[in-house]
Coordinates of C-alpha atoms in Angstrom, one line a residue:
V12 CA 158.1 -3.3 -40.3
R13 CA 159.7 -5.8 -37.9
P14 CA 162.7 -4.2 -36.2
F15 CA 166.3 -5.4 -36.4
G16 CA 165.6 -7.8 -39.3
C17 CA 163.7 -10.2 -37.0
D18 CA 162.3 -12.0 -40.1
R19 CA 165.8 -13.0 -41.2
Q20 CA 168.1 -15.5 -39.5
M21 CA 171.5 -14.2 -38.4
K22 CA 174.3 -15.3 -40.8
I23 CA 176.7 -16.7 -38.3
K24 CA 179.3 -17.7 -40.8
L25 CA 179.3 -14.3 -42.5
V26 CA 179.5 -12.6 -39.0
L27 CA 182.5 -14.7 -37.9
H28 CA 184.2 -14.4 -41.3
T29 CA 184.0 -10.6 -41.0
V30 CA 185.3 -10.7 -37.4
G31 CA 188.2 -12.8 -38.7
R32 CA 189.1 -10.1 -41.2
V33 CA 189.0 -7.5 -38.4
L34 CA 191.5 -9.6 -36.4
I35 CA 193.8 -9.9 -39.4
L36 CA 193.6 -6.1 -39.8
E37 CA 194.5 -5.7 -36.1
A38 CA 197.5 -8.0 -36.6
A39 CA 198.7 -5.8 -39.4
L40 CA 198.1 -2.6 -37.4
M41 CA 200.3 -4.0 -34.6
L42 CA 203.2 -3.8 -37.0
L43 CA 203.3 0.0 -36.4
P44 CA 204.1 -0.3 -32.6
T45 CA 206.4 -3.2 -33.5
A46 CA 208.3 -0.8 -35.7
V47 CA 208.4 1.8 -32.9
S48 CA 209.9 -0.8 -30.6
V49 CA 212.5 -1.6 -33.2
I50 CA 213.4 2.1 -33.5
Y51 CA 213.9 2.5 -29.8
G52 CA 215.4 -1.0 -29.3
E53 CA 212.9 -2.1 -26.7
K54 CA 212.2 -5.5 -25.2
C55 CA 208.5 -5.3 -25.9
L56 CA 209.3 -6.1 -29.5
L57 CA 208.8 -9.8 -28.9
A58 CA 205.5 -9.1 -27.2
F59 CA 204.1 -7.4 -30.3
I60 CA 205.4 -10.1 -32.6
I61 CA 203.6 -12.8 -30.5
S62 CA 200.4 -10.8 -30.2
S63 CA 200.3 -9.9 -33.9
S64 CA 200.9 -13.6 -34.8
A65 CA 198.2 -14.7 -32.5
A66 CA 195.6 -12.2 -33.9
A67 CA 196.6 -13.1 -37.5
A68 CA 196.3 -16.9 -36.8
A69 CA 192.8 -16.5 -35.2
G70 CA 191.6 -14.2 -38.0
F71 CA 192.9 -16.6 -40.7
L72 CA 191.1 -19.6 -39.1
L73 CA 187.9 -17.7 -38.8
T74 CA 188.0 -16.5 -42.4
K75 CA 188.8 -20.0 -43.8
L76 CA 186.4 -22.0 -41.6
C77 CA 183.5 -19.6 -41.8
H78 CA 183.2 -18.9 -45.5
S79 CA 179.7 -17.8 -46.6
E80 CA 178.2 -17.5 -50.0
N81 CA 175.5 -15.1 -48.8
K82 CA 177.1 -11.7 -48.6
S83 CA 174.0 -9.6 -47.6
L84 CA 174.2 -8.0 -44.2
Y85 CA 171.2 -6.9 -42.2
T86 CA 170.9 -4.9 -39.0
R87 CA 171.1 -7.9 -36.7
D88 CA 174.3 -9.1 -38.5
G89 CA 175.8 -5.6 -38.3
L90 CA 175.2 -5.4 -34.5
A91 CA 176.7 -8.8 -34.0
I92 CA 179.8 -8.1 -36.1
V93 CA 180.5 -4.8 -34.2
A94 CA 180.0 -6.4 -30.7
L95 CA 182.2 -9.4 -31.5
S96 CA 184.8 -7.3 -33.3
W97 CA 185.2 -5.0 -30.3
L98 CA 185.6 -7.9 -28.0
G99 CA 188.1 -9.7 -30.2
I100 CA 190.4 -6.7 -30.8
S101 CA 190.4 -5.9 -27.1
L102 CA 191.3 -9.4 -26.1
F103 CA 194.2 -9.6 -28.6
G104 CA 195.1 -6.0 -28.1
A105 CA 195.7 -6.6 -24.4
L106 CA 198.3 -9.3 -25.1
P107 CA 201.3 -6.9 -25.6
F108 CA 200.8 -5.4 -22.2
V109 CA 200.6 -8.8 -20.5
I110 CA 203.4 -10.6 -22.5
S111 CA 205.8 -7.7 -22.0
G112 CA 205.1 -7.7 -18.2
S113 CA 204.2 -4.0 -18.2
I114 CA 200.7 -4.9 -17.0
P115 CA 201.0 -8.4 -15.6
S116 CA 197.2 -8.8 -14.8
F117 CA 195.2 -9.7 -17.9
A118 CA 192.1 -8.1 -16.4
D119 CA 194.0 -4.8 -16.0
A120 CA 195.5 -5.0 -19.5
F121 CA 192.1 -5.8 -20.9
F122 CA 190.6 -2.8 -19.1
E123 CA 193.4 -0.5 -20.5
T124 CA 192.8 -1.9 -24.0
V125 CA 189.0 -1.6 -24.0
S126 CA 189.5 2.0 -22.6
G127 CA 191.7 2.7 -25.6
F128 CA 189.6 1.2 -28.4
T129 CA 186.4 2.6 -27.0
T130 CA 188.2 6.0 -26.6
T131 CA 187.0 6.1 -22.9
G132 CA 190.5 7.1 -21.8
A133 CA 190.3 5.7 -18.2
S134 CA 193.5 4.0 -17.1
I135 CA 194.7 1.6 -14.4
L136 CA 198.3 2.9 -14.8
T137 CA 199.8 4.9 -11.9
D138 CA 203.1 5.5 -13.7
V139 CA 202.4 5.9 -17.4
E140 CA 205.9 7.3 -18.0
S141 CA 207.5 3.9 -17.2
L142 CA 205.9 2.3 -20.2
S143 CA 208.1 1.7 -23.3
H144 CA 207.6 3.8 -26.4
G145 CA 206.1 0.9 -28.3
L146 CA 203.4 0.4 -25.7
L147 CA 202.7 4.1 -25.3
F148 CA 202.2 4.3 -29.1
W149 CA 199.9 1.2 -29.0
R150 CA 197.8 2.8 -26.3
S151 CA 197.3 6.1 -28.2
F152 CA 197.0 4.3 -31.6
S153 CA 194.1 2.3 -30.1
H154 CA 192.3 5.6 -29.6
W155 CA 192.9 6.5 -33.2
I156 CA 191.7 3.2 -34.5
G157 CA 188.6 3.3 -32.3
G158 CA 187.8 6.9 -32.8
M159 CA 186.2 6.5 -36.2
G160 CA 185.4 2.8 -35.5
V161 CA 187.3 -0.4 -36.3
L162 CA 184.6 -1.6 -38.7
V163 CA 184.6 1.7 -40.5
F164 CA 188.3 1.3 -41.0
I165 CA 188.1 -2.2 -42.4
M166 CA 185.4 -1.0 -44.8
A167 CA 187.7 1.7 -46.0
V168 CA 190.5 -0.7 -46.7
M169 CA 188.6 -3.7 -48.0
E170 CA 188.3 -4.1 -51.7
K171 CA 185.0 -5.9 -51.4
T172 CA 182.5 -5.3 -48.7
P173 CA 179.3 -7.3 -48.0
E174 CA 176.1 -6.1 -49.5
R175 CA 174.0 -3.8 -47.3
S176 CA 177.2 -3.0 -45.3
V177 CA 175.7 0.4 -44.4
N178 CA 174.2 -1.7 -41.5
I179 CA 177.8 -2.0 -40.1
L180 CA 178.2 1.8 -40.3
R181 CA 174.9 2.3 -38.5
A182 CA 175.8 -0.2 -35.7
E183 CA 179.4 1.1 -35.4
M184 CA 179.2 4.9 -35.5
P185 CA 177.8 7.1 -32.7
G186 CA 175.0 9.6 -33.3
H187 CA 171.4 9.5 -34.1
S188 CA 171.9 8.7 -37.8
V189 CA 174.5 7.7 -40.4
D190 CA 174.2 9.0 -43.9
K191 CA 176.0 7.4 -46.9
L192 CA 178.1 10.1 -48.6
T193 CA 178.5 8.0 -51.7
P194 CA 176.4 5.2 -53.2
R195 CA 178.7 2.5 -51.7
S196 CA 179.2 2.3 -47.9
S197 CA 182.9 1.5 -48.5
G198 CA 183.2 4.8 -50.4
T199 CA 181.7 6.6 -47.5
A200 CA 184.2 5.0 -45.1
K201 CA 187.1 5.9 -47.3
I202 CA 186.0 9.6 -47.5
L203 CA 185.7 9.7 -43.7
Y204 CA 189.1 8.2 -43.1
Y205 CA 190.8 10.5 -45.7
I206 CA 189.5 13.5 -43.7
Y207 CA 190.4 11.8 -40.4
L208 CA 193.9 11.0 -41.5
A209 CA 194.5 14.5 -43.0
M210 CA 193.4 16.2 -39.9
T211 CA 195.7 14.0 -37.8
I212 CA 198.7 14.8 -40.0
I213 CA 198.0 18.5 -39.8
E214 CA 197.9 18.4 -36.0
I215 CA 201.2 16.5 -35.9
V216 CA 202.8 19.1 -38.1
L217 CA 201.5 22.0 -36.0
L218 CA 202.7 20.3 -32.7
L219 CA 206.1 19.9 -34.3
C220 CA 206.1 23.6 -35.1
G221 CA 205.4 24.3 -31.5
G222 CA 208.5 22.4 -30.4
M223 CA 207.0 19.1 -29.3
P224 CA 209.2 16.1 -30.1
L225 CA 208.1 13.9 -33.0
F226 CA 207.1 10.9 -30.9
D227 CA 205.1 13.1 -28.5
S228 CA 203.5 14.9 -31.4
I229 CA 202.3 11.6 -33.0
V230 CA 200.9 10.0 -29.8
H231 CA 199.1 13.2 -28.7
A232 CA 197.6 13.7 -32.2
L233 CA 196.4 10.1 -32.2
G234 CA 194.8 10.5 -28.7
T235 CA 193.3 13.8 -29.8
A236 CA 191.9 12.5 -33.0
G237 CA 190.2 9.6 -31.3
T238 CA 188.9 12.0 -28.6
G239 CA 190.2 9.5 -25.9
G240 CA 193.0 11.5 -24.3
F241 CA 195.6 8.9 -23.4
G242 CA 198.8 10.9 -22.6
I243 CA 202.4 9.9 -22.1
K244 CA 203.2 12.2 -19.1
A245 CA 201.9 12.3 -15.6
D246 CA 201.0 16.0 -16.0
S247 CA 199.2 15.4 -19.3
I248 CA 200.1 18.3 -21.5
A249 CA 200.9 20.9 -18.8
S250 CA 204.6 20.8 -19.5
Y251 CA 204.3 21.6 -23.1
S252 CA 204.2 25.1 -24.6
H253 CA 201.1 27.2 -24.7
F254 CA 201.1 27.0 -28.5
C255 CA 201.0 23.1 -28.3
Q256 CA 198.2 23.4 -25.7
W257 CA 196.2 25.6 -28.0
V258 CA 196.8 23.2 -31.0
I259 CA 195.5 20.3 -29.0
T260 CA 192.6 22.3 -27.7
V261 CA 191.4 23.4 -31.1
F262 CA 191.8 19.9 -32.6
M263 CA 189.8 18.4 -29.8
M264 CA 186.9 20.7 -30.8
L265 CA 187.4 20.0 -34.5
F266 CA 187.5 16.2 -34.0
G267 CA 184.3 16.5 -32.0
V268 CA 182.4 17.7 -35.0
S269 CA 180.5 15.2 -37.2
F270 CA 182.7 14.3 -40.2
N271 CA 179.7 14.6 -42.5
M272 CA 180.1 18.4 -41.9
Y273 CA 183.7 18.3 -43.2
Y274 CA 182.6 16.4 -46.3
L275 CA 179.9 19.0 -47.0
L276 CA 182.5 21.7 -46.7
L277 CA 184.7 19.9 -49.2
I278 CA 182.0 19.8 -51.8
K279 CA 181.1 23.4 -51.0
R280 CA 177.6 22.8 -49.6
W281 CA 178.1 25.6 -47.1
R282 CA 174.5 26.3 -46.4
E283 CA 173.8 22.8 -45.1
V284 CA 176.6 23.1 -42.7
L285 CA 175.5 26.5 -41.4
R286 CA 171.9 25.2 -41.0
S287 CA 173.0 22.2 -38.9
N288 CA 171.2 22.4 -35.5
E289 CA 173.7 19.9 -34.1
L290 CA 176.6 22.1 -35.0
K291 CA 174.9 25.2 -33.6
C292 CA 174.2 23.5 -30.3
Y293 CA 177.7 22.1 -30.1
F294 CA 179.5 25.4 -30.5
G295 CA 176.8 27.3 -28.7
I296 CA 177.1 25.2 -25.5
S297 CA 180.9 25.3 -25.8
L298 CA 181.1 29.1 -26.1
A299 CA 178.7 29.7 -23.2
S300 CA 180.6 27.3 -21.0
I301 CA 183.9 28.9 -21.9
L302 CA 182.6 32.3 -21.0
V303 CA 181.2 31.2 -17.6
I304 CA 184.3 29.3 -16.6
T305 CA 186.6 32.1 -17.8
V306 CA 184.8 34.6 -15.6
S307 CA 184.8 32.2 -12.7
I308 CA 188.6 31.4 -12.7
F309 CA 189.9 34.9 -13.7
P310 CA 190.2 35.9 -10.0
I311 CA 192.4 32.9 -9.4
Y312 CA 194.9 33.4 -12.3
R313 CA 194.6 37.2 -12.6
S314 CA 195.4 36.8 -16.3
I315 CA 192.8 36.9 -19.0
S316 CA 195.0 34.9 -21.4
D317 CA 195.6 32.1 -18.9
A318 CA 191.9 32.1 -17.9
V319 CA 190.8 31.8 -21.5
R320 CA 193.4 29.2 -22.4
L321 CA 192.6 26.9 -19.4
S322 CA 188.8 27.3 -19.7
V323 CA 188.8 26.6 -23.5
F324 CA 191.0 23.5 -22.9
Q325 CA 188.8 22.1 -20.1
V326 CA 185.6 22.7 -22.1
S327 CA 187.0 21.1 -25.2
S328 CA 188.3 18.2 -23.3
I329 CA 185.0 17.6 -21.5
I330 CA 182.5 18.2 -24.2
T331 CA 184.3 16.0 -26.7
T332 CA 184.9 13.3 -24.0
T333 CA 188.6 13.5 -24.6
G334 CA 189.1 13.8 -20.9

């Protein structure tokens, strides 16, 4: 078998057409931070309108100029779509920062946006609290979008997906393998996003119960779900209650678990979950690390509750790459 579909030519038009649909989707998603800017009466509203319009225009042109009758995607096509889509959404996603003047340098804004969509979480900002609510929401929302994968999201919302679109899933999602949960890849994507969205909403509700303001709860839940870790305060979450810290800690661990496991739990295939070597290693390494760090820092804090809370948070943040 020749790897990566070497015996087939890449379908350039189909690739660009799909990238165009991704840009249109990004334009639509920018309406959420636009709404946040309207609610708070912020000047960055115009920046989001311009950026959303630019992304929509570029996406519309690509979809109209690159129409393809052949809808079959192969591995090479999937890889190209994912690479170009990540580049495209990052370029247009950086525009609100630049146009608003919050990050004047396009290189810095592009870095911040790539860090968001890839859930890396690194930042060039030295005073994050100076950003407007709309831009803070967009930073954390980019984590949420990128956490499951932009292409997985578009497959979940598209009515019609290209044939063999599982190759997009395989190119987009991390891990050693991707299994279809339903006969159609779009069905798999929808199931994954239903679980993703439900867990995000549950975390928001729990943070609200812990006394965290609504806006703070939403952006922290988005950053936790995407395991990227963008925050809105200089001290991260240190100024919030211990309850909120525990909620974020637990959900960091939960969002680090393969979502296939949650699907298996939903359909009551408990034994397959319990037999998962990946899950055993994940929690085994985490628990061992928590124990070692708790013992190490106990002499500093002289409180078993503080030592456990801080060690669990640090382990969860590191092992899930939330940061």
